[in-house]
XYZ file of N, CA, C and O in Angstrom:
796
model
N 0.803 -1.197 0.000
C 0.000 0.000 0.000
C 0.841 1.254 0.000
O 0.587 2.118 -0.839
N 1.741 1.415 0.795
C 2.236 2.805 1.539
C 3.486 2.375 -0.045
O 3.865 3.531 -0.233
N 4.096 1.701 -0.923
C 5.020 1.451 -1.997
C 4.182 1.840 -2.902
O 4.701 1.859 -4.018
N 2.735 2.263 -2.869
C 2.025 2.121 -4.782
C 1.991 3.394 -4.723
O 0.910 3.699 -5.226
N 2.809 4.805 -4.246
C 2.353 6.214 -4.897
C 0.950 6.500 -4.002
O -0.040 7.030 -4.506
N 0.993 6.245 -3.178
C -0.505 6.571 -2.282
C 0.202 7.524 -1.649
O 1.433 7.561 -1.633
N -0.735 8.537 -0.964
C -0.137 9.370 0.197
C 0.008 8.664 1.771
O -0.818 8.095 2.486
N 1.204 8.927 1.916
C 1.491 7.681 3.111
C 0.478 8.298 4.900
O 0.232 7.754 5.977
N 0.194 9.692 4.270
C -0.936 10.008 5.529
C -2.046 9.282 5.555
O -2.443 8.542 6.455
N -2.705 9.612 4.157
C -3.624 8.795 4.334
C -4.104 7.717 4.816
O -5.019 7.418 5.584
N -2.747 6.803 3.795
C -2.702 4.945 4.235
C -2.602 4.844 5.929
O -3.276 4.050 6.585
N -1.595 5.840 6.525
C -1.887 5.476 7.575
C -2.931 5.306 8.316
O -3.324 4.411 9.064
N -3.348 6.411 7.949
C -4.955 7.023 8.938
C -5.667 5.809 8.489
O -5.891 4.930 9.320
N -6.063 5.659 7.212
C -6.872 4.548 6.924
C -6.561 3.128 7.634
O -7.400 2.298 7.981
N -4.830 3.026 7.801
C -4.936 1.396 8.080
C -5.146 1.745 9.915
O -5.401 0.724 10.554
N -5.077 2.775 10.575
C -5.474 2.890 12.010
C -6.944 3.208 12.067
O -7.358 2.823 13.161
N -7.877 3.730 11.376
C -9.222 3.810 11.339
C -10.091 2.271 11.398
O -10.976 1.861 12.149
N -9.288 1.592 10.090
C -9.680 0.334 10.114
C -9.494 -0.569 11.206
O -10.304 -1.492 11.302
N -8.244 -0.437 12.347
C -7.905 -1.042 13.331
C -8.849 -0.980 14.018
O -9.185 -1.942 14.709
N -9.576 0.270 14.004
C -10.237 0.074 15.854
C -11.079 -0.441 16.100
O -11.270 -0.644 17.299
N -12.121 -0.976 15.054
C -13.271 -2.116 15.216
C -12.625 -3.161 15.760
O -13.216 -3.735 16.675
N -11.606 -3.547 15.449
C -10.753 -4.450 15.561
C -10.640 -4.662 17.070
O -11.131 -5.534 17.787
N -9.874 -3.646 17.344
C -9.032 -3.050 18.314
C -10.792 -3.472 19.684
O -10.702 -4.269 20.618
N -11.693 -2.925 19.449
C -12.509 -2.847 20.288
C -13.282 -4.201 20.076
O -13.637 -4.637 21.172
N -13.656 -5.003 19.043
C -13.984 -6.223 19.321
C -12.998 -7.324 20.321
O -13.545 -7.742 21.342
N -11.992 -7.646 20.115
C -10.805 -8.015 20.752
C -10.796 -7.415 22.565
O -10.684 -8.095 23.585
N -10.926 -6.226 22.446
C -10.901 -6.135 24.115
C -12.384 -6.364 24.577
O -12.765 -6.353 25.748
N -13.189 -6.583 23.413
C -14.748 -7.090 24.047
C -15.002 -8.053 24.587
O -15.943 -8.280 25.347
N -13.888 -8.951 24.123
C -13.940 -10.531 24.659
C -13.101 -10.911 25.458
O -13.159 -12.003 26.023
N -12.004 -9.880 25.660
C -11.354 -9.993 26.797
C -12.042 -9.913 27.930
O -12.120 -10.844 28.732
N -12.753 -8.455 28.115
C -13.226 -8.284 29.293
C -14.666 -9.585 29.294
O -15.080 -10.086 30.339
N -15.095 -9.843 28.227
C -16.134 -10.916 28.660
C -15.901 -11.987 29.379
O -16.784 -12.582 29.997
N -14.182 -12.455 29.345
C -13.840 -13.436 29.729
C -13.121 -13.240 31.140
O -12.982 -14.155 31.952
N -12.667 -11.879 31.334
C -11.870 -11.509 32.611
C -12.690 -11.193 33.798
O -12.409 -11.520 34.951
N -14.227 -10.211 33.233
C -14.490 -9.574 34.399
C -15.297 -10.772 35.254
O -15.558 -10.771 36.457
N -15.529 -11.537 34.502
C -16.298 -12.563 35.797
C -15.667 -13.307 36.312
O -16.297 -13.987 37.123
N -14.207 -13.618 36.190
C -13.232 -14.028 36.855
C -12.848 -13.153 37.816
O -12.012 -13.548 38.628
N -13.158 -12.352 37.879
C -12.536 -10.919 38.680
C -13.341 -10.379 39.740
O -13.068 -10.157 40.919
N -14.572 -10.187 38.958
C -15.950 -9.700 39.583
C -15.726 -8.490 40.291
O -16.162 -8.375 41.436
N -14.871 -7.246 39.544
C -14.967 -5.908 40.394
C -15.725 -5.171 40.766
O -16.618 -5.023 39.932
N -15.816 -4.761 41.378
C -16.757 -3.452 41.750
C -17.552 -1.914 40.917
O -17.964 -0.848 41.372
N -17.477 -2.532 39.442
C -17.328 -1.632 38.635
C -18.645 -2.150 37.793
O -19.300 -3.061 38.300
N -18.947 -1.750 36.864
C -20.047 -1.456 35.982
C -19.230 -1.699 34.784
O -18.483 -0.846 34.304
N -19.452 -3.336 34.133
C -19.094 -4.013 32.876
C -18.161 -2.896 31.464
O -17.089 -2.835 30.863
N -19.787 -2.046 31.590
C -19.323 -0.991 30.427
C -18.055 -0.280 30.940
O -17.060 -0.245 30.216
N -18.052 0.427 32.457
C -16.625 1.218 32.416
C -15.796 0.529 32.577
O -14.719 1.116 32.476
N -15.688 -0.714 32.841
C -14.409 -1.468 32.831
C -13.821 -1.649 31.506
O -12.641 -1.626 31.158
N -15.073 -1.866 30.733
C -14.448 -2.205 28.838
C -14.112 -1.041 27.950
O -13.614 -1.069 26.825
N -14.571 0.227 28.847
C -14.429 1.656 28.195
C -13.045 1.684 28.977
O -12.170 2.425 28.528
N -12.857 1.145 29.789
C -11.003 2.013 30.212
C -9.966 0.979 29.215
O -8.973 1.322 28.573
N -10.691 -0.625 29.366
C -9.700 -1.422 28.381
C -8.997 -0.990 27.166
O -7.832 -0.958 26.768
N -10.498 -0.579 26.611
C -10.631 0.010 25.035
C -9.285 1.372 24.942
O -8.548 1.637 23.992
N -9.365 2.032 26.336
C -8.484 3.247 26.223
C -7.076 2.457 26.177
O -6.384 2.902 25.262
N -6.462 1.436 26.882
C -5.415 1.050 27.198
C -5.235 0.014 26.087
O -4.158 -0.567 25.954
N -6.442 -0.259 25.165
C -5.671 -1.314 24.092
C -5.477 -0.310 23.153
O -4.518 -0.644 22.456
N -5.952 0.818 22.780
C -5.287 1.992 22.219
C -3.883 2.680 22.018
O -3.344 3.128 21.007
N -3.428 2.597 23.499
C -2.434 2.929 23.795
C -1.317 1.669 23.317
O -0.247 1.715 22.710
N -1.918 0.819 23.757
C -0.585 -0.866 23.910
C -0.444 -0.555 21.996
O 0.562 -0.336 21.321
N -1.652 -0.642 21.659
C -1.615 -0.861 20.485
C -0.791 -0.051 19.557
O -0.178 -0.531 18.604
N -0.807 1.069 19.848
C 0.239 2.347 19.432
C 1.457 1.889 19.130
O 1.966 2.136 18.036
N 2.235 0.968 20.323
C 3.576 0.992 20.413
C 3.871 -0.107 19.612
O 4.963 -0.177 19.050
N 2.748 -1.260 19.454
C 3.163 -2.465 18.796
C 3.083 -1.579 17.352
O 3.941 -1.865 16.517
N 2.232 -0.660 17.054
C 2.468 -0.210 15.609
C 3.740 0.304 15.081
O 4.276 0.076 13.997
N 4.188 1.185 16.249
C 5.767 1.472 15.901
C 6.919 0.475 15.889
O 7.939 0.405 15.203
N 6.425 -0.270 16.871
C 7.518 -1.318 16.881
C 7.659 -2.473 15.715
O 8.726 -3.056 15.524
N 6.246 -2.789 14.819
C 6.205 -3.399 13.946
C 6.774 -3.113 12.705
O 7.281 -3.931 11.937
N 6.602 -1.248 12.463
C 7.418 -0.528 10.953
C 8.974 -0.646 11.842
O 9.716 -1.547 11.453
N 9.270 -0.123 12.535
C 10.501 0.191 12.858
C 11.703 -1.210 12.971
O 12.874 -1.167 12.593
N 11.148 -2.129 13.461
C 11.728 -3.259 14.005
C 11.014 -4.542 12.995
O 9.931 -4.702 12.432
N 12.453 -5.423 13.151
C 11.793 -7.265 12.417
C 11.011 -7.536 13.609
O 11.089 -7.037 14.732
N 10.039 -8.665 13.014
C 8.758 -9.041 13.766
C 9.339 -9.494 15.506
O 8.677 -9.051 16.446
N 10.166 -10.082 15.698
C 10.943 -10.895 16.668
C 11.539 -9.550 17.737
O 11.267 -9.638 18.935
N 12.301 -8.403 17.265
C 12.524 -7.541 17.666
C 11.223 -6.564 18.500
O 11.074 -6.110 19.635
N 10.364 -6.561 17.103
C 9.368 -5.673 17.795
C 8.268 -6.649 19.172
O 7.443 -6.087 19.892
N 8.538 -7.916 19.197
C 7.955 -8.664 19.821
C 8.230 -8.344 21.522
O 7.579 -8.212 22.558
N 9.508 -8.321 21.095
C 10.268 -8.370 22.404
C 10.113 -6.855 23.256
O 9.998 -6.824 24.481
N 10.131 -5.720 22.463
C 10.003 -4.499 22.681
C 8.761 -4.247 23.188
O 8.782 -3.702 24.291
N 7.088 -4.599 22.467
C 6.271 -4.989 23.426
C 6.121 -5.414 24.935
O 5.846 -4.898 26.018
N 6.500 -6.816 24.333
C 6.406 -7.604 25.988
C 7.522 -6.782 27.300
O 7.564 -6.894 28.525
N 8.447 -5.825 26.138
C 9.117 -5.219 27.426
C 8.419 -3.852 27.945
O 8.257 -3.498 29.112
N 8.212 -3.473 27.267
C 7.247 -2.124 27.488
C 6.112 -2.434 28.428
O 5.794 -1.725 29.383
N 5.493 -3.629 28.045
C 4.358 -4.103 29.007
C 4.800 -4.263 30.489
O 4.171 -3.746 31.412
N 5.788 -4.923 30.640
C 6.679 -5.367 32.288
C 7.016 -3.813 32.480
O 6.408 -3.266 33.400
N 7.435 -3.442 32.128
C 8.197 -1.780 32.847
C 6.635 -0.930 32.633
O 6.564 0.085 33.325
N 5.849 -1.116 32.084
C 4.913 -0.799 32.400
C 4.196 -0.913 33.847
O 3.814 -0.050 34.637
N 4.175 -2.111 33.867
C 3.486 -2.591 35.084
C 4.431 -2.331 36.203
O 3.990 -1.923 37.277
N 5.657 -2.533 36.030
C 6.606 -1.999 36.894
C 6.922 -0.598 37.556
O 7.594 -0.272 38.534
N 6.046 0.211 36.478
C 5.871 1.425 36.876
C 5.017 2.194 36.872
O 5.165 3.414 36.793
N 3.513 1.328 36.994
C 2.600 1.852 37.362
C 1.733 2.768 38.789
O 0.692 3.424 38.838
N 2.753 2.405 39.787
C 2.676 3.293 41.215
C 2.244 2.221 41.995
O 1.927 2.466 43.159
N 2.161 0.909 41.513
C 0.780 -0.037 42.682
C 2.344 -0.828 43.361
O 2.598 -0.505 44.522
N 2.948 -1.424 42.944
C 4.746 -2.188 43.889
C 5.084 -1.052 44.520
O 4.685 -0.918 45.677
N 5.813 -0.092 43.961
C 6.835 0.771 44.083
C 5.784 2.355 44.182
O 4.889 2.460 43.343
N 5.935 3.272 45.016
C 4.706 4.124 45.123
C 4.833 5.351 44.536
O 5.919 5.895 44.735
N 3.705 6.192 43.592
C 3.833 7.204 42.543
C 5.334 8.016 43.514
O 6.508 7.934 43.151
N 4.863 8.699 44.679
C 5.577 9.036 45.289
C 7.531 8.847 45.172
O 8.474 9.465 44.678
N 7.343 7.859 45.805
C 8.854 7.373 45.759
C 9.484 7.188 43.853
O 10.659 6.845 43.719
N 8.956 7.342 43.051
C 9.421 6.941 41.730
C 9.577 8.761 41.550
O 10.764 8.872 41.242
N 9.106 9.895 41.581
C 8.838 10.919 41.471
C 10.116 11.572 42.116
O 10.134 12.791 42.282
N 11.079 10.868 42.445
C 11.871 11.056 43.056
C 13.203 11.023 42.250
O 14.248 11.646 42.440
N 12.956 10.367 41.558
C 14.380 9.960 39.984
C 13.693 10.760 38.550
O 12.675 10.211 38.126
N 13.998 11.551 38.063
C 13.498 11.745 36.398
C 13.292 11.020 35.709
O 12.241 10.995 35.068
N 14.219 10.176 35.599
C 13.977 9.075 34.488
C 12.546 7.901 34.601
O 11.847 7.444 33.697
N 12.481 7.622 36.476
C 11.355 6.573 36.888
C 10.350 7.729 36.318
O 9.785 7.450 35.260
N 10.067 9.011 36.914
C 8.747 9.740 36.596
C 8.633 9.796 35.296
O 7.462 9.483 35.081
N 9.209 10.033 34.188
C 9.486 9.955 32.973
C 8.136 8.375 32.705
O 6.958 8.378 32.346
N 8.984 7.371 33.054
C 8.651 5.979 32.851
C 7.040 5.997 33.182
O 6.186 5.426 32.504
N 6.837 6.666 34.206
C 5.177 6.706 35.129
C 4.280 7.124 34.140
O 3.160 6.737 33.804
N 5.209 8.213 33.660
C 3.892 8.745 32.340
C 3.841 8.132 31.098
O 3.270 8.526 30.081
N 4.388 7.292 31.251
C 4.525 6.492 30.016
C 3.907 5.017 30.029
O 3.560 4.268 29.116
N 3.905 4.891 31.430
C 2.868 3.779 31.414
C 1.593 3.773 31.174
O 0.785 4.543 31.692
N 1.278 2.679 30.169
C -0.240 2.437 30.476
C -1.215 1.874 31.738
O -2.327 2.225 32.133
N -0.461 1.045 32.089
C -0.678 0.442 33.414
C -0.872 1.837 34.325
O -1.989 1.881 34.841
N -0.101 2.868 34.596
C -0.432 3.841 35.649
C -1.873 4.237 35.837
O -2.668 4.388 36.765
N -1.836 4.345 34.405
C -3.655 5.438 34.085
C -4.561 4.147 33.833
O -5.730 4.532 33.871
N -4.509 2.885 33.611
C -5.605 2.250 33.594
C -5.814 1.476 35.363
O -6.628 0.643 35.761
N -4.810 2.123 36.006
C -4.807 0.803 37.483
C -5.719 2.305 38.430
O -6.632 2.340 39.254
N -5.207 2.937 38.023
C -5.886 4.192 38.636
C -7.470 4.637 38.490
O -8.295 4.902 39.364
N -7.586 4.617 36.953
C -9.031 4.354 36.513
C -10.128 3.504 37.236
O -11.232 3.811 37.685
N -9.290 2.086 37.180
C -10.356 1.168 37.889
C -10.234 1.017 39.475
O -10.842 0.458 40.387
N -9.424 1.602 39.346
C -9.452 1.845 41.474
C -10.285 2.757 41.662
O -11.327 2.455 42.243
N -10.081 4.059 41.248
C -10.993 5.079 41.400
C -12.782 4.716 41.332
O -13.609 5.123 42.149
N -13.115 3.669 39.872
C -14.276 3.852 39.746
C -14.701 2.614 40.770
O -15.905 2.472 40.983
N -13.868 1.816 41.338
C -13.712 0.841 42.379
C -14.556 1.814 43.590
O -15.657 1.628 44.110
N -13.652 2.795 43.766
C -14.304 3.564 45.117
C -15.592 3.987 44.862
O -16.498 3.653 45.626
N -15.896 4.999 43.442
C -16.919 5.350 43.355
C -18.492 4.380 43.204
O -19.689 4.653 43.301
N -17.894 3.468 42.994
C -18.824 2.326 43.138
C -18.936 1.399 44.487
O -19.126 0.202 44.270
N -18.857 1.744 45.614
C -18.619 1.103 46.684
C -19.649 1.938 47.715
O -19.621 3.147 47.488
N -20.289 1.657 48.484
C -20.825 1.755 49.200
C -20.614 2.584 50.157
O -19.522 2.385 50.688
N -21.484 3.833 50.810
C -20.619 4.604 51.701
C -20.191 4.140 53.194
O -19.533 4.794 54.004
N -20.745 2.819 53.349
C -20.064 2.143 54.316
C -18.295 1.767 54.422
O -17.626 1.574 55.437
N -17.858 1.754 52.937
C -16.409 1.345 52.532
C -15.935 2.914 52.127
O -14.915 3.149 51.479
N -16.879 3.959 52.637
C -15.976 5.195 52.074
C -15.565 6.393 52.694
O -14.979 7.367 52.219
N -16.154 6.050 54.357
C -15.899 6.518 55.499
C -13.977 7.085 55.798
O -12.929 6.511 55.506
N -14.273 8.564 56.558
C -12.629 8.286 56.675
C -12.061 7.102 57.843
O -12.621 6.668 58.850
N -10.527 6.746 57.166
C -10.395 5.491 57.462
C -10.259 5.617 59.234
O -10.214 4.546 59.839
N -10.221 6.369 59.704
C -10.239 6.767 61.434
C -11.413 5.767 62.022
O -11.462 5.091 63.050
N -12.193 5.933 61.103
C -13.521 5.156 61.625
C -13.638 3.760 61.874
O -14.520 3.145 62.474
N -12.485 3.316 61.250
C -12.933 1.474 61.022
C -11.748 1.190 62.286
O -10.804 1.900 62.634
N -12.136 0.078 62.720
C -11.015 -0.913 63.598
C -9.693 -1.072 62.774
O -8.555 -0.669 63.016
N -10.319 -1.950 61.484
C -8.954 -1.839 60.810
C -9.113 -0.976 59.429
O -10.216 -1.028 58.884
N -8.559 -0.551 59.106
C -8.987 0.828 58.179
C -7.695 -0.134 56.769
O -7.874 -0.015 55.557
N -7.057 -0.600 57.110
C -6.383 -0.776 56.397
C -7.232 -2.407 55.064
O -6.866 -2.533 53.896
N -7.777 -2.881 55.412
C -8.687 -3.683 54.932
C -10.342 -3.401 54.617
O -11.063 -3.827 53.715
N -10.576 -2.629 55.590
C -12.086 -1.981 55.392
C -12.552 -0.675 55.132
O -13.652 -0.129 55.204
N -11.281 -0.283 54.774
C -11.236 1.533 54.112
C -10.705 1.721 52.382
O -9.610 1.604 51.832
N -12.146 2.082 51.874
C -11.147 2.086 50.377
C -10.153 3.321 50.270
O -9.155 3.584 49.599
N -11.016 4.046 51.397
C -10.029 5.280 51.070
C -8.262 5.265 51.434
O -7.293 5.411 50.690
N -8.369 5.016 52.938
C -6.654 4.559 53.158
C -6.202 3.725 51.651
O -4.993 3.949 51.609
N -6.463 3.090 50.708
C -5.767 2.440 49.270
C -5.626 3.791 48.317
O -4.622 3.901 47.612
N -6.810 4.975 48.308
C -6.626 6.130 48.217
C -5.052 6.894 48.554
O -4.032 7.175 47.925
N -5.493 6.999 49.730
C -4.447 7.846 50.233
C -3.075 6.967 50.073
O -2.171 7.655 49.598
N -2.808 6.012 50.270
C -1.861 5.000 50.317
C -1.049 5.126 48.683
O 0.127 5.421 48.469
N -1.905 4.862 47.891
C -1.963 4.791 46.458
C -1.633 6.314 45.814
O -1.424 6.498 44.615
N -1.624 7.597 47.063
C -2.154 9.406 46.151
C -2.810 9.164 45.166
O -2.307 9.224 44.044
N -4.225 8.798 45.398
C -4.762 8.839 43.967
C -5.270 10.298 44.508
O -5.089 10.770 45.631
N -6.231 11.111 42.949
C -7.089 12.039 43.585
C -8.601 11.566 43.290
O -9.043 11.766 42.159
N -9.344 10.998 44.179
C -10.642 11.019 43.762
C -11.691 11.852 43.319
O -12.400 12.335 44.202
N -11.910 12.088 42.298
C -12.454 13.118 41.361
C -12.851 12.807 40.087
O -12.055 12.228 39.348
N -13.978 13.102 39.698
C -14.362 13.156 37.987
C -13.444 13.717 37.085
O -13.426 13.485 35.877
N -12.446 14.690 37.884
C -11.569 15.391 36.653
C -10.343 14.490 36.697
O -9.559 14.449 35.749
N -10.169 13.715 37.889
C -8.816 13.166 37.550
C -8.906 11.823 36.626
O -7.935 11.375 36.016
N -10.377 11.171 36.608
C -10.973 10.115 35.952
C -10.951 10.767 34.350
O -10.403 9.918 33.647
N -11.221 11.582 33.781
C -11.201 12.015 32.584
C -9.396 12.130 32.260
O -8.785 11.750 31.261
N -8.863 12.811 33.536
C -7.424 13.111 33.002
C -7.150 11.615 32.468
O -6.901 11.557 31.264
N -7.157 10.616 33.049
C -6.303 9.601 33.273
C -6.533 8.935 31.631
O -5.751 8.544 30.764
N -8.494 9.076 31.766
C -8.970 8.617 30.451
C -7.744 9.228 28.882
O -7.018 8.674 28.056
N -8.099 10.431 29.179
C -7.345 11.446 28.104
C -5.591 10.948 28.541
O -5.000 11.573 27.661
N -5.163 10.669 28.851
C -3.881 10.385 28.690
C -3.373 8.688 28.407
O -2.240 8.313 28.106
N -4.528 7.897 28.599
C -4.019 6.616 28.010
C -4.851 7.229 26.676
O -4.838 6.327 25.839
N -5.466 8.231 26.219
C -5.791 8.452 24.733
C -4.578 8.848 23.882
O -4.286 8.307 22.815
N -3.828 9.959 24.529
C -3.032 10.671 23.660
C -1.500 9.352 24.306
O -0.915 8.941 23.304
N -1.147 9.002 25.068
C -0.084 7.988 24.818
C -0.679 6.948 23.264
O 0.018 6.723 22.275
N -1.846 6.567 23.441
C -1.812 5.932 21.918
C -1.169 6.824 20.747
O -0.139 6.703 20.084
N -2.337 7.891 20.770
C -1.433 8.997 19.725
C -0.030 9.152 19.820
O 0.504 8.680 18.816
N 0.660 9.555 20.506
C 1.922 9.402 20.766
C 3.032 8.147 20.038
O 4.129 8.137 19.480
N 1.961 7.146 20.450
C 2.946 6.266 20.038
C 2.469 6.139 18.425
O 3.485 5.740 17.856
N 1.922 6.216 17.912
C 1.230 6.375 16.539
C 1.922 7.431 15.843
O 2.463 7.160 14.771
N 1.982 8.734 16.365
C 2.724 9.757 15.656
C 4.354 9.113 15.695
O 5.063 9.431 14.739
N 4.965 8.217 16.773
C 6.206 7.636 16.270
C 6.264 6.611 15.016
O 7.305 6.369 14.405
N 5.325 6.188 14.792
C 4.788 4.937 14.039
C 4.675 5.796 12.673
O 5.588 5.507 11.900
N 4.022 6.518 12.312
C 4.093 7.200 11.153
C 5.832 7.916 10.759
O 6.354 7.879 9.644
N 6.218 8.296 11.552
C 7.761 9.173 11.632
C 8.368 7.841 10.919
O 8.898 7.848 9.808
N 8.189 6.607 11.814
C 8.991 5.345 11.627
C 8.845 5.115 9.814
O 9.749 4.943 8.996
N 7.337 5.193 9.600
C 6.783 4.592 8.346
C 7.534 5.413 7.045
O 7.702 5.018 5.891
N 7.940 6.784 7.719
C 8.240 7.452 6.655
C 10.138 7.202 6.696
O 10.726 7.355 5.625
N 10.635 6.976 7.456
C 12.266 6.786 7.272
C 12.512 5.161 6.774
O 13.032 4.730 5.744
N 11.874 4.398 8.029
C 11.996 2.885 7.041
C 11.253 2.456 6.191
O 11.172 1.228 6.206
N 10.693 2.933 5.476
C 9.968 2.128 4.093
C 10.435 3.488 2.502
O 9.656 3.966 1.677
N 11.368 3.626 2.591
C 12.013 4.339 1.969
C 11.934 3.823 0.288
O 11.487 4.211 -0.791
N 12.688 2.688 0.880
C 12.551 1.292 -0.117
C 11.888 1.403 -1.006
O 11.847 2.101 -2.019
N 11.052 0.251 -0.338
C 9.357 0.814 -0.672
C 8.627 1.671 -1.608
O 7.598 1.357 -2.207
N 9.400 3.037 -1.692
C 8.899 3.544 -2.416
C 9.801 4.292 -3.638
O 9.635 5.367 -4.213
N 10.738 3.335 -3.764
C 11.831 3.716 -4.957
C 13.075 4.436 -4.442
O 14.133 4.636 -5.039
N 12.589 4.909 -2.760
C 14.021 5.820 -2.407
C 15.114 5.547 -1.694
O 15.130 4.747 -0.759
N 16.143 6.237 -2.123
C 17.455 5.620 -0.986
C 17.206 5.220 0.630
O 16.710 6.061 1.380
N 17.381 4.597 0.857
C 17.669 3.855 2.540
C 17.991 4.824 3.328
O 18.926 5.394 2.766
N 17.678 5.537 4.662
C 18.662 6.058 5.375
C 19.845 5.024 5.963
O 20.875 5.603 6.309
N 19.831 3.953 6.079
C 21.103 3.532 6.733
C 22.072 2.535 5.447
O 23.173 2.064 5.732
């Protein structure tokens, strides 16, 4: 496609437009198959509306990593992105203490894992009962029967605006990684289209 004289914006846009049916059937059956294994505290639809945001994002990087890198390479670059993902999502190691090195905070915003573990904690609380939402002073053990101490424990901010932030930033990390994916499309497929190689 992007070798026959097409405009390589287009093709892109088109072959990522075409993805996302894709993209959203695929995490439909994920969550069909996860959340009743799981059984969170959440409402089916927002659990599959935050997925949908975070297979957006994952999906981004496998796009760059697929033009840029052989299949085996970009494989590996995934599955590593995914672990340092999760590795630096704030839930092991705490937002706090990572905020402390540039490079870890760097990593925080770059996870998908940060903004989707946050998402479903948050709508975790907001879906919980105001018996579980008491300040944690109140309970015997606050540390098991307080969602909020996982709050405070966790610095999340509980709020509708921080639930949209989080939404909007596993949006634009997809973009992100997509606008590398196009950059990629246009230096390595050079070939492709009759022209010298950069390397």
């Amino acid at each position: 496609g992007s070798g026959m004289n097409l405009d390589m914006f287009a093709y892109f846009m088109a072959k990522n437009i075409v993805e996302l049916p894709r993209l959203g059937f695929l995490t439909f059956f994920f969550v069909l198959s996860f959340y009743p294994l799981v059984t969170p505290n959440i409402e089916w639809y927002f659990f599959f509306g935050y997925s949908c945001a975070a297979s957006f994002a994952c999906s981004g990087l496998a796009y760059f990593a697929s033009i840029a890198l052989s299949p085996l390479k970009a494989q590996l670059l995934v599955v590593i992105y995914v672990l340092v993902a999760v590795m630096f999502s704030g839930l092991a190691t705490r937002l706090k203490q990572l905020s402390e090195n540039t490079l870890f905070l760097s990593l925080t915003y770059l996870s998908y894992a940060r903004w989707l573990s946050e998402l479903c904690y948050l709508q975790q609380v907001y879906s919980s009962t105001i018996a579980w939402r008491m300040p944690p002073s109140y309970y015997l053990k606050p540390q098991s029967d307080s969602v909020l101490t996982g709050v405070i424990g966790l610095e999340y901010t509980p709020s509708n605006e921080t639930m949209m932030l989080n939404s909007l930033m596993l949006i634009c990390l997809g973009l992100l990684f997509r606008l590398l994916a196009f950059i990629s499309l246009i230096i390595f497929n050079r070939d492709k289209r009759g022209l010298q190689t950069v390397t």
